[in-house]
């Protein structure tokens, strides 16, 4: 195993290195975020992101109230601008688009239908639902930003993890996320040369730090310290680097989650290429979510950030060295015994032959063939099943 320092191993402060992205999985989660985020949801550093989400939390408060005690006041112009009067308060709450939908769903009223009604009728329906709400209690998240807004409505046992808590956990290992530690916003793959350049300008277009009024998403890599785990068919090093992304929603739009992995490159539109050893944990915002985050998710992120790559490298080495088939009959038998159909079996063998210049022999060969075939599957469930089976083979070899 060799760990290279890009700044020492290449010439010029923006030197890159050759990668082979035909291997491993392609993961599109970060790219989906990149495509969907408007400019005001993109941040250039972790400190800038933290200031935004922490400032929002400092202007917020939460409380649990009886749903029957909430009074709905109609705005004649727009059903979405209904105001809510909570007990003991003189200032009305203005629901956001998101919290209006949450509230409607909670009391069993379709939000799309309510938004189409005249405001007085929408208020009557919503008021009836709150009065007859069987759970009796709801938890609110309110923020003062010129006016008092209702950001979220959840059940009383909702275990809120604030977005700034996740960002702070990432800051403890990644600093500002711009290169002051080994963890940083990723570089970019040049498809014309196959060269991955880790040092690029961080702009609104290239950043991978995002936050909206509903969620936060962060993706960082350790791409200045690539790891060699074996050789490519031409004898050049097969280089990987570590990466992770994490996400959260303090308003109940999604779980909290962290995914860690090794990868070979990130392209301009933020697809992850050549991904191996993908691991993911998620935490639902249930009653004890905050405790699980403190004792499970945050430490797991720190362990990955500080861990040695040797187990991963040794696993790859073991998979490369374990020969499981030397004849066409053995290759077919190896795959068919593991649940692959006739068509996929033939495609896996043909793919390895086309990419490696020889038919598969080792566990690693078969894993690469399976993940290559998985990338071409149009249906996500089939693709994920193939990728899971490939990972299982690799784990067993290790």
mmCIF file of C-alpha atoms in Angstrom:
data_model
loop_
_atom_site.group_PDB
_atom_site.id
_atom_site.type_symbol
_atom_site.label_atom_id
_atom_site.label_comp_id
_atom_site.label_asym_id
_atom_site.label_seq_id
_atom_site.Cartn_x
_atom_site.Cartn_y
_atom_site.Cartn_z
ATOM 1 C CA UNK A 1 0.000 0.000 0.000
ATOM 2 C CA UNK A 2 1.254 3.424 -0.935
ATOM 3 C CA UNK A 3 -0.166 6.759 0.152
ATOM 4 C CA UNK A 4 0.817 9.617 -2.135
ATOM 5 C CA UNK A 5 0.874 13.300 -1.369
ATOM 6 C CA UNK A 6 -0.312 15.056 -4.512
ATOM 7 C CA UNK A 7 1.587 18.264 -3.821
ATOM 8 C CA UNK A 8 4.854 16.294 -3.572
ATOM 9 C CA UNK A 9 4.141 13.780 -6.317
ATOM 10 C CA UNK A 10 3.106 16.180 -9.042
ATOM 11 C CA UNK A 11 4.371 19.414 -10.496
ATOM 12 C CA UNK A 12 2.460 22.624 -10.021
ATOM 13 C CA UNK A 13 0.122 23.461 -7.180
ATOM 14 C CA UNK A 14 -2.859 22.062 -9.079
ATOM 15 C CA UNK A 15 -1.299 18.796 -10.167
ATOM 16 C CA UNK A 16 -3.565 15.802 -10.524
ATOM 17 C CA UNK A 17 -3.315 12.069 -10.970
ATOM 18 C CA UNK A 18 -4.599 9.423 -13.366
ATOM 19 C CA UNK A 19 -7.643 7.440 -12.268
ATOM 20 C CA UNK A 20 -9.642 4.541 -13.731
ATOM 21 C CA UNK A 21 -13.352 5.223 -13.212
ATOM 22 C CA UNK A 22 -14.492 2.146 -15.147
ATOM 23 C CA UNK A 23 -14.225 0.226 -11.887
ATOM 24 C CA UNK A 24 -16.438 0.353 -8.819
ATOM 25 C CA UNK A 25 -19.869 1.915 -8.447
ATOM 26 C CA UNK A 26 -21.221 5.233 -9.646
ATOM 27 C CA UNK A 27 -23.134 7.094 -6.923
ATOM 28 C CA UNK A 28 -25.387 9.946 -8.027
ATOM 29 C CA UNK A 29 -26.647 11.257 -4.677
ATOM 30 C CA UNK A 30 -24.311 14.255 -4.554
ATOM 31 C CA UNK A 31 -25.009 15.065 -8.202
ATOM 32 C CA UNK A 32 -28.753 15.143 -7.487
ATOM 33 C CA UNK A 33 -28.138 17.697 -4.750
ATOM 34 C CA UNK A 34 -25.821 19.705 -6.999
ATOM 35 C CA UNK A 35 -28.409 19.887 -9.808
ATOM 36 C CA UNK A 36 -31.293 20.919 -7.558
ATOM 37 C CA UNK A 37 -29.731 23.617 -5.368
ATOM 38 C CA UNK A 38 -30.267 27.295 -6.261
ATOM 39 C CA UNK A 39 -27.461 29.782 -5.601
ATOM 40 C CA UNK A 40 -28.802 30.894 -2.211
ATOM 41 C CA UNK A 41 -28.558 27.310 -0.910
ATOM 42 C CA UNK A 42 -24.847 26.937 -1.789
ATOM 43 C CA UNK A 43 -22.077 27.790 0.665
ATOM 44 C CA UNK A 44 -18.345 28.202 0.064
ATOM 45 C CA UNK A 45 -17.084 27.047 3.461
ATOM 46 C CA UNK A 46 -18.225 25.217 6.576
ATOM 47 C CA UNK A 47 -17.931 28.397 8.647
ATOM 48 C CA UNK A 48 -20.266 30.225 6.253
ATOM 49 C CA UNK A 49 -22.707 27.310 6.326
ATOM 50 C CA UNK A 50 -22.536 27.057 10.112
ATOM 51 C CA UNK A 51 -23.208 30.760 10.566
ATOM 52 C CA UNK A 52 -26.383 30.457 8.481
ATOM 53 C CA UNK A 53 -27.870 27.374 10.146
ATOM 54 C CA UNK A 54 -26.792 28.284 13.681
ATOM 55 C CA UNK A 55 -28.155 31.806 13.343
ATOM 56 C CA UNK A 56 -31.468 30.347 12.286
ATOM 57 C CA UNK A 57 -31.529 28.014 15.287
ATOM 58 C CA UNK A 58 -30.709 30.853 17.695
ATOM 59 C CA UNK A 59 -33.774 32.732 16.460
ATOM 60 C CA UNK A 60 -35.951 29.644 16.921
ATOM 61 C CA UNK A 61 -37.909 28.092 19.708
ATOM 62 C CA UNK A 62 -39.956 24.940 20.126
ATOM 63 C CA UNK A 63 -42.934 24.119 22.286
ATOM 64 C CA UNK A 64 -45.579 21.465 22.701
ATOM 65 C CA UNK A 65 -49.211 22.599 22.685
ATOM 66 C CA UNK A 66 -52.676 21.074 22.647
ATOM 67 C CA UNK A 67 -53.866 20.963 19.066
ATOM 68 C CA UNK A 68 -57.449 21.788 20.065
ATOM 69 C CA UNK A 69 -56.245 25.054 21.633
ATOM 70 C CA UNK A 70 -54.809 26.364 18.350
ATOM 71 C CA UNK A 71 -56.995 28.914 16.572
ATOM 72 C CA UNK A 72 -56.852 29.261 12.785
ATOM 73 C CA UNK A 73 -57.341 32.728 11.300
ATOM 74 C CA UNK A 74 -58.060 33.090 7.595
ATOM 75 C CA UNK A 75 -56.385 35.398 5.151
ATOM 76 C CA UNK A 76 -58.895 36.095 2.417
ATOM 77 C CA UNK A 77 -56.219 36.390 -0.278
ATOM 78 C CA UNK A 78 -54.378 33.086 0.043
ATOM 79 C CA UNK A 79 -55.138 29.838 1.871
ATOM 80 C CA UNK A 80 -51.430 29.235 2.364
ATOM 81 C CA UNK A 81 -51.208 32.426 4.398
ATOM 82 C CA UNK A 82 -53.519 31.243 7.101
ATOM 83 C CA UNK A 83 -52.337 32.438 10.509
ATOM 84 C CA UNK A 84 -52.247 30.304 13.633
ATOM 85 C CA UNK A 85 -52.836 31.680 17.128
ATOM 86 C CA UNK A 86 -51.258 29.540 19.822
ATOM 87 C CA UNK A 87 -52.530 29.646 23.411
ATOM 88 C CA UNK A 88 -51.057 32.476 25.482
ATOM 89 C CA UNK A 89 -49.692 34.302 22.420
ATOM 90 C CA UNK A 90 -50.741 37.616 20.914
ATOM 91 C CA UNK A 91 -48.624 37.391 17.737
ATOM 92 C CA UNK A 92 -49.954 35.074 14.996
ATOM 93 C CA UNK A 93 -47.733 32.403 13.444
ATOM 94 C CA UNK A 94 -47.337 32.362 9.659
ATOM 95 C CA UNK A 95 -46.931 28.774 8.418
ATOM 96 C CA UNK A 96 -44.304 28.163 5.772
ATOM 97 C CA UNK A 97 -45.256 26.098 2.721
ATOM 98 C CA UNK A 98 -43.606 23.094 4.371
ATOM 99 C CA UNK A 99 -45.169 23.440 7.830
ATOM 100 C CA UNK A 100 -48.616 24.059 6.321
ATOM 101 C CA UNK A 101 -48.314 20.713 4.558
ATOM 102 C CA UNK A 102 -47.123 19.020 7.754
ATOM 103 C CA UNK A 103 -50.007 20.415 9.760
ATOM 104 C CA UNK A 104 -52.575 19.423 7.152
ATOM 105 C CA UNK A 105 -51.189 15.890 6.936
ATOM 106 C CA UNK A 106 -51.136 15.553 10.712
ATOM 107 C CA UNK A 107 -54.836 16.311 11.040
ATOM 108 C CA UNK A 108 -55.790 14.219 7.995
ATOM 109 C CA UNK A 109 -56.528 17.019 5.539
ATOM 110 C CA UNK A 110 -54.901 16.953 2.083
ATOM 111 C CA UNK A 111 -52.760 20.093 1.815
ATOM 112 C CA UNK A 112 -53.097 20.317 -1.979
ATOM 113 C CA UNK A 113 -56.889 20.437 -1.614
ATOM 114 C CA UNK A 114 -56.764 23.030 1.190
ATOM 115 C CA UNK A 115 -54.545 25.323 -0.880
ATOM 116 C CA UNK A 116 -57.171 25.364 -3.626
ATOM 117 C CA UNK A 117 -59.986 26.420 -1.292
ATOM 118 C CA UNK A 118 -60.949 30.000 -0.429
ATOM 119 C CA UNK A 119 -59.128 30.966 2.757
ATOM 120 C CA UNK A 120 -62.212 30.916 5.063
ATOM 121 C CA UNK A 121 -63.134 27.376 3.933
ATOM 122 C CA UNK A 122 -59.557 26.161 4.323
ATOM 123 C CA UNK A 123 -59.488 27.615 7.836
ATOM 124 C CA UNK A 124 -62.738 25.856 8.785
ATOM 125 C CA UNK A 125 -61.422 22.499 7.571
ATOM 126 C CA UNK A 126 -58.101 22.926 9.320
ATOM 127 C CA UNK A 127 -59.747 24.115 12.533
ATOM 128 C CA UNK A 128 -62.011 21.068 12.572
ATOM 129 C CA UNK A 129 -59.022 18.779 12.063
ATOM 130 C CA UNK A 130 -57.111 20.393 14.943
ATOM 131 C CA UNK A 131 -60.102 20.186 17.267
ATOM 132 C CA UNK A 132 -60.642 16.479 16.552
ATOM 133 C CA UNK A 133 -56.930 15.570 16.347
ATOM 134 C CA UNK A 134 -56.660 12.246 18.186
ATOM 135 C CA UNK A 135 -53.027 12.687 19.234
ATOM 136 C CA UNK A 136 -54.052 15.901 21.074
ATOM 137 C CA UNK A 137 -50.508 17.321 21.258
ATOM 138 C CA UNK A 138 -48.209 18.747 18.586
ATOM 139 C CA UNK A 139 -44.670 20.166 18.716
ATOM 140 C CA UNK A 140 -43.898 23.393 16.893
ATOM 141 C CA UNK A 141 -40.639 24.899 15.637
ATOM 142 C CA UNK A 142 -40.941 28.659 15.285
ATOM 143 C CA UNK A 143 -38.438 31.221 14.009
ATOM 144 C CA UNK A 144 -38.480 35.012 14.159
ATOM 145 C CA UNK A 145 -37.210 36.547 10.938
ATOM 146 C CA UNK A 146 -39.025 39.831 10.493
ATOM 147 C CA UNK A 147 -42.213 37.984 11.361
ATOM 148 C CA UNK A 148 -42.797 34.851 13.433
ATOM 149 C CA UNK A 149 -42.900 31.824 11.125
ATOM 150 C CA UNK A 150 -43.968 28.288 11.868
ATOM 151 C CA UNK A 151 -41.133 26.232 10.327
ATOM 152 C CA UNK A 152 -42.247 22.751 11.389
ATOM 153 C CA UNK A 153 -45.072 20.823 12.993
ATOM 154 C CA UNK A 154 -44.345 17.352 14.379
ATOM 155 C CA UNK A 155 -45.578 14.888 16.958
ATOM 156 C CA UNK A 156 -44.664 15.536 20.596
ATOM 157 C CA UNK A 157 -41.989 12.793 20.619
ATOM 158 C CA UNK A 158 -40.084 14.123 17.620
ATOM 159 C CA UNK A 159 -36.370 14.040 18.490
ATOM 160 C CA UNK A 160 -34.972 17.119 16.774
ATOM 161 C CA UNK A 161 -31.317 17.193 15.769
ATOM 162 C CA UNK A 162 -30.508 20.712 14.622
ATOM 163 C CA UNK A 163 -28.683 21.227 11.344
ATOM 164 C CA UNK A 164 -25.952 23.226 13.093
ATOM 165 C CA UNK A 165 -25.179 20.216 15.325
ATOM 166 C CA UNK A 166 -24.335 18.113 12.278
ATOM 167 C CA UNK A 167 -22.271 20.914 10.714
ATOM 168 C CA UNK A 168 -20.377 21.341 14.003
ATOM 169 C CA UNK A 169 -19.574 17.614 14.075
ATOM 170 C CA UNK A 170 -18.143 17.881 10.554
ATOM 171 C CA UNK A 171 -16.174 21.022 11.480
ATOM 172 C CA UNK A 172 -14.431 19.114 14.273
ATOM 173 C CA UNK A 173 -12.725 16.921 11.662
ATOM 174 C CA UNK A 174 -12.781 19.165 8.578
ATOM 175 C CA UNK A 175 -12.183 22.682 9.855
ATOM 176 C CA UNK A 176 -13.448 25.062 7.216
ATOM 177 C CA UNK A 177 -13.769 22.343 4.554
ATOM 178 C CA UNK A 178 -11.582 24.278 2.118
ATOM 179 C CA UNK A 179 -8.203 22.622 2.677
ATOM 180 C CA UNK A 180 -7.140 23.746 6.165
ATOM 181 C CA UNK A 181 -7.383 20.051 7.108
ATOM 182 C CA UNK A 182 -7.113 16.953 4.907
ATOM 183 C CA UNK A 183 -10.901 17.082 4.356
ATOM 184 C CA UNK A 184 -12.112 19.486 1.684
ATOM 185 C CA UNK A 185 -14.582 20.254 -1.074
ATOM 186 C CA UNK A 186 -13.636 17.899 -3.952
ATOM 187 C CA UNK A 187 -11.711 18.622 -7.108
ATOM 188 C CA UNK A 188 -12.793 17.561 -10.578
ATOM 189 C CA UNK A 189 -12.166 14.838 -13.147
ATOM 190 C CA UNK A 190 -11.087 15.841 -16.660
ATOM 191 C CA UNK A 191 -12.845 13.297 -18.873
ATOM 192 C CA UNK A 192 -10.596 14.073 -21.851
ATOM 193 C CA UNK A 193 -7.427 13.000 -20.037
ATOM 194 C CA UNK A 194 -8.646 10.800 -17.184
ATOM 195 C CA UNK A 195 -6.780 13.095 -14.771
ATOM 196 C CA UNK A 196 -8.387 13.971 -11.450
ATOM 197 C CA UNK A 197 -7.319 17.401 -10.155
ATOM 198 C CA UNK A 198 -7.965 17.832 -6.426
ATOM 199 C CA UNK A 199 -7.250 21.570 -6.217
ATOM 200 C CA UNK A 200 -9.868 23.712 -7.935
ATOM 201 C CA UNK A 201 -11.411 27.053 -7.049
ATOM 202 C CA UNK A 202 -14.375 26.762 -4.689
ATOM 203 C CA UNK A 203 -17.279 28.599 -6.303
ATOM 204 C CA UNK A 204 -21.055 28.473 -6.073
ATOM 205 C CA UNK A 205 -20.920 26.036 -8.977
ATOM 206 C CA UNK A 206 -18.286 23.697 -7.559
ATOM 207 C CA UNK A 207 -19.168 23.697 -3.855
ATOM 208 C CA UNK A 208 -20.701 20.647 -2.186
ATOM 209 C CA UNK A 209 -21.982 22.383 0.963
ATOM 210 C CA UNK A 210 -25.725 23.025 0.831
ATOM 211 C CA UNK A 211 -28.536 24.183 3.106
ATOM 212 C CA UNK A 212 -32.139 25.219 2.581
ATOM 213 C CA UNK A 213 -34.947 26.130 4.961
ATOM 214 C CA UNK A 214 -35.688 22.388 5.130
ATOM 215 C CA UNK A 215 -32.325 20.605 5.219
ATOM 216 C CA UNK A 216 -28.538 20.561 5.107
ATOM 217 C CA UNK A 217 -26.229 18.395 2.938
ATOM 218 C CA UNK A 218 -22.410 18.220 3.004
ATOM 219 C CA UNK A 219 -19.910 16.260 0.902
ATOM 220 C CA UNK A 220 -16.158 16.308 1.570
ATOM 221 C CA UNK A 221 -13.172 14.246 0.443
ATOM 222 C CA UNK A 222 -9.548 13.540 1.338
ATOM 223 C CA UNK A 223 -8.350 13.736 -2.257
ATOM 224 C CA UNK A 224 -4.906 15.266 -1.602
ATOM 225 C CA UNK A 225 -3.824 11.931 -0.121
ATOM 226 C CA UNK A 226 -4.719 9.218 -2.667
ATOM 227 C CA UNK A 227 -4.206 5.592 -1.682
ATOM 228 C CA UNK A 228 -2.819 2.915 -3.959
ATOM 229 C CA UNK A 229 -4.665 -0.397 -3.672
ATOM 230 C CA UNK A 230 -3.215 -2.616 -6.381
ATOM 231 C CA UNK A 231 -2.392 -2.065 -10.024
ATOM 232 C CA UNK A 232 -4.357 -1.424 -13.189
ATOM 233 C CA UNK A 233 -3.921 -3.723 -16.223
ATOM 234 C CA UNK A 234 -1.273 -1.360 -17.641
ATOM 235 C CA UNK A 235 0.737 -1.538 -14.410
ATOM 236 C CA UNK A 236 -0.117 1.964 -13.173
ATOM 237 C CA UNK A 237 -1.432 2.389 -9.602
ATOM 238 C CA UNK A 238 -5.153 1.998 -8.900
ATOM 239 C CA UNK A 239 -5.749 5.131 -6.814
ATOM 240 C CA UNK A 240 -8.566 5.842 -4.388
ATOM 241 C CA UNK A 241 -9.321 8.527 -1.843
ATOM 242 C CA UNK A 242 -11.747 8.724 1.038
ATOM 243 C CA UNK A 243 -15.018 10.621 1.035
ATOM 244 C CA UNK A 244 -18.200 11.078 3.024
ATOM 245 C CA UNK A 245 -21.483 12.904 2.771
ATOM 246 C CA UNK A 246 -24.077 13.592 5.425
ATOM 247 C CA UNK A 247 -27.495 15.142 5.608
ATOM 248 C CA UNK A 248 -30.161 16.240 8.064
ATOM 249 C CA UNK A 249 -33.473 18.047 8.338
ATOM 250 C CA UNK A 250 -34.424 19.780 11.562
ATOM 251 C CA UNK A 251 -37.974 20.281 10.272
ATOM 252 C CA UNK A 252 -38.814 16.625 9.644
ATOM 253 C CA UNK A 253 -38.246 16.484 5.880
ATOM 254 C CA UNK A 254 -35.739 13.588 6.097
ATOM 255 C CA UNK A 255 -33.656 11.508 8.470
ATOM 256 C CA UNK A 256 -30.142 12.281 9.597
ATOM 257 C CA UNK A 257 -27.592 10.177 7.746
ATOM 258 C CA UNK A 258 -23.894 9.683 7.108
ATOM 259 C CA UNK A 259 -22.354 7.731 4.220
ATOM 260 C CA UNK A 260 -18.628 6.950 4.020
ATOM 261 C CA UNK A 261 -16.736 5.316 1.158
ATOM 262 C CA UNK A 262 -13.621 5.156 -0.969
ATOM 263 C CA UNK A 263 -13.814 6.570 -4.499
ATOM 264 C CA UNK A 264 -11.622 7.263 -7.490
ATOM 265 C CA UNK A 265 -12.969 10.573 -8.810
ATOM 266 C CA UNK A 266 -15.643 13.275 -8.719
ATOM 267 C CA UNK A 267 -16.717 14.783 -12.024
ATOM 268 C CA UNK A 268 -17.839 18.335 -12.743
ATOM 269 C CA UNK A 269 -21.507 17.625 -12.102
ATOM 270 C CA UNK A 270 -20.585 15.898 -8.849
ATOM 271 C CA UNK A 271 -21.193 12.266 -9.701
ATOM 272 C CA UNK A 272 -18.997 9.958 -7.618
ATOM 273 C CA UNK A 273 -17.024 7.461 -9.706
ATOM 274 C CA UNK A 274 -15.271 4.234 -8.799
ATOM 275 C CA UNK A 275 -16.908 3.983 -5.378
ATOM 276 C CA UNK A 276 -15.944 1.046 -3.132
ATOM 277 C CA UNK A 277 -16.706 0.032 0.460
ATOM 278 C CA UNK A 278 -19.841 2.203 0.745
ATOM 279 C CA UNK A 279 -21.269 2.305 4.286
ATOM 280 C CA UNK A 280 -24.309 4.255 5.480
ATOM 281 C CA UNK A 281 -26.041 4.884 8.784
ATOM 282 C CA UNK A 282 -29.324 6.738 9.261
ATOM 283 C CA UNK A 283 -31.067 8.034 12.357
ATOM 284 C CA UNK A 284 -34.782 8.755 12.456
ATOM 285 C CA UNK A 285 -35.821 11.779 14.476
ATOM 286 C CA UNK A 286 -37.478 9.661 17.142
ATOM 287 C CA UNK A 287 -37.540 10.326 20.876
ATOM 288 C CA UNK A 288 -33.878 9.412 21.483
ATOM 289 C CA UNK A 289 -32.443 10.706 18.199
ATOM 290 C CA UNK A 290 -30.256 13.363 19.811
ATOM 291 C CA UNK A 291 -28.643 10.772 22.063
ATOM 292 C CA UNK A 292 -28.015 8.423 19.137
ATOM 293 C CA UNK A 293 -26.413 11.237 17.185
ATOM 294 C CA UNK A 294 -24.103 12.096 20.081
ATOM 295 C CA UNK A 295 -23.137 8.497 20.856
ATOM 296 C CA UNK A 296 -23.320 6.813 17.447
ATOM 297 C CA UNK A 297 -23.315 9.025 14.351
ATOM 298 C CA UNK A 298 -20.838 11.763 15.347
ATOM 299 C CA UNK A 299 -18.258 9.278 16.731
ATOM 300 C CA UNK A 300 -18.636 7.112 13.595
ATOM 301 C CA UNK A 301 -17.799 10.119 11.442
ATOM 302 C CA UNK A 302 -14.727 10.886 13.548
ATOM 303 C CA UNK A 303 -13.573 7.256 13.458
ATOM 304 C CA UNK A 304 -13.797 7.179 9.677
ATOM 305 C CA UNK A 305 -11.982 10.506 9.345
ATOM 306 C CA UNK A 306 -9.103 9.317 11.512
ATOM 307 C CA UNK A 307 -9.034 5.652 10.484
ATOM 308 C CA UNK A 308 -6.254 3.847 8.672
ATOM 309 C CA UNK A 309 -6.982 2.762 5.078
ATOM 310 C CA UNK A 310 -5.172 -0.547 5.686
ATOM 311 C CA UNK A 311 -8.305 -2.685 6.257
ATOM 312 C CA UNK A 312 -9.726 -1.431 2.961
ATOM 313 C CA UNK A 313 -6.430 -1.916 1.115
ATOM 314 C CA UNK A 314 -5.930 -5.383 2.593
ATOM 315 C CA UNK A 315 -9.473 -6.324 1.610
ATOM 316 C CA UNK A 316 -8.823 -5.272 -1.995
ATOM 317 C CA UNK A 317 -5.524 -7.171 -1.958
ATOM 318 C CA UNK A 318 -7.198 -10.330 -0.614
ATOM 319 C CA UNK A 319 -9.927 -10.117 -3.273
ATOM 320 C CA UNK A 320 -7.305 -9.708 -6.019
ATOM 321 C CA UNK A 321 -5.322 -12.702 -4.777
ATOM 322 C CA UNK A 322 -8.232 -15.079 -4.276
ATOM 323 C CA UNK A 323 -8.564 -16.995 -7.555
ATOM 324 C CA UNK A 324 -11.988 -18.650 -7.835
ATOM 325 C CA UNK A 325 -12.265 -19.562 -11.540
ATOM 326 C CA UNK A 326 -9.840 -20.438 -14.307
ATOM 327 C CA UNK A 327 -12.163 -21.933 -16.928
ATOM 328 C CA UNK A 328 -15.392 -20.735 -18.562
ATOM 329 C CA UNK A 329 -17.270 -23.516 -16.781
ATOM 330 C CA UNK A 330 -15.916 -22.397 -13.399
ATOM 331 C CA UNK A 331 -16.761 -18.762 -14.122
ATOM 332 C CA UNK A 332 -20.328 -19.600 -15.024
ATOM 333 C CA UNK A 333 -20.706 -21.896 -12.025
ATOM 334 C CA UNK A 334 -19.284 -19.268 -9.648
ATOM 335 C CA UNK A 335 -21.852 -16.674 -10.722
ATOM 336 C CA UNK A 336 -24.848 -18.983 -11.122
ATOM 337 C CA UNK A 337 -24.327 -20.366 -7.594
ATOM 338 C CA UNK A 338 -24.597 -16.806 -6.327
ATOM 339 C CA UNK A 339 -27.959 -16.172 -7.939
ATOM 340 C CA UNK A 340 -26.960 -14.513 -11.216
ATOM 341 C CA UNK A 341 -29.117 -15.354 -14.227
ATOM 342 C CA UNK A 342 -27.778 -16.582 -17.526
ATOM 343 C CA UNK A 343 -27.905 -13.157 -19.164
ATOM 344 C CA UNK A 344 -26.158 -11.293 -16.320
ATOM 345 C CA UNK A 345 -23.562 -14.045 -15.998
ATOM 346 C CA UNK A 346 -22.597 -13.668 -19.646
ATOM 347 C CA UNK A 347 -22.539 -9.868 -19.419
ATOM 348 C CA UNK A 348 -20.342 -9.867 -16.297
ATOM 349 C CA UNK A 349 -17.766 -12.129 -17.948
ATOM 350 C CA UNK A 350 -17.853 -10.136 -21.202
ATOM 351 C CA UNK A 351 -17.495 -6.837 -19.333
ATOM 352 C CA UNK A 352 -14.374 -7.969 -17.480
ATOM 353 C CA UNK A 353 -12.900 -9.272 -20.738
ATOM 354 C CA UNK A 354 -13.548 -5.940 -22.451
ATOM 355 C CA UNK A 355 -12.188 -3.782 -19.604
ATOM 356 C CA UNK A 356 -9.300 -5.944 -18.364
ATOM 357 C CA UNK A 357 -8.281 -7.704 -21.568
ATOM 358 C CA UNK A 358 -8.869 -11.119 -19.940
ATOM 359 C CA UNK A 359 -11.710 -13.111 -18.422
ATOM 360 C CA UNK A 360 -12.397 -12.885 -14.665
ATOM 361 C CA UNK A 361 -10.424 -15.134 -12.338
ATOM 362 C CA UNK A 362 -10.252 -13.481 -8.917
ATOM 363 C CA UNK A 363 -13.035 -12.344 -6.600
ATOM 364 C CA UNK A 364 -11.977 -8.768 -7.366
ATOM 365 C CA UNK A 365 -12.424 -9.379 -11.102
ATOM 366 C CA UNK A 366 -15.966 -10.613 -10.561
ATOM 367 C CA UNK A 367 -16.794 -7.735 -8.208
ATOM 368 C CA UNK A 368 -15.676 -5.198 -10.809
ATOM 369 C CA UNK A 369 -17.711 -6.963 -13.497
ATOM 370 C CA UNK A 370 -20.826 -7.040 -11.346
ATOM 371 C CA UNK A 371 -20.615 -3.338 -10.443
ATOM 372 C CA UNK A 372 -19.993 -2.421 -14.088
ATOM 373 C CA UNK A 373 -23.135 -4.308 -15.138
ATOM 374 C CA UNK A 374 -25.060 -2.711 -12.258
ATOM 375 C CA UNK A 375 -24.233 0.788 -13.544
ATOM 376 C CA UNK A 376 -26.131 0.068 -16.767
ATOM 377 C CA UNK A 377 -29.298 -1.167 -15.064
ATOM 378 C CA UNK A 378 -32.129 1.368 -15.523
ATOM 379 C CA UNK A 379 -34.041 0.312 -12.408
ATOM 380 C CA UNK A 380 -32.592 1.427 -9.095
ATOM 381 C CA UNK A 381 -33.758 -1.589 -7.079
ATOM 382 C CA UNK A 382 -32.030 -4.004 -9.480
ATOM 383 C CA UNK A 383 -28.906 -1.845 -9.517
ATOM 384 C CA UNK A 384 -28.754 -1.685 -5.723
ATOM 385 C CA UNK A 385 -29.257 -5.443 -5.451
ATOM 386 C CA UNK A 386 -26.321 -6.118 -7.773
ATOM 387 C CA UNK A 387 -24.125 -3.632 -5.935
ATOM 388 C CA UNK A 388 -25.020 -5.229 -2.588
ATOM 389 C CA UNK A 389 -24.102 -8.667 -3.908
ATOM 390 C CA UNK A 390 -20.779 -7.324 -5.184
ATOM 391 C CA UNK A 391 -20.017 -5.799 -1.792
ATOM 392 C CA UNK A 392 -20.899 -9.067 -0.064
ATOM 393 C CA UNK A 393 -18.394 -10.921 -2.262
ATOM 394 C CA UNK A 394 -15.700 -8.360 -1.469
ATOM 395 C CA UNK A 395 -16.402 -8.467 2.265
ATOM 396 C CA UNK A 396 -16.191 -12.268 2.317
ATOM 397 C CA UNK A 397 -12.890 -12.237 0.457
ATOM 398 C CA UNK A 398 -11.485 -9.766 2.992
#
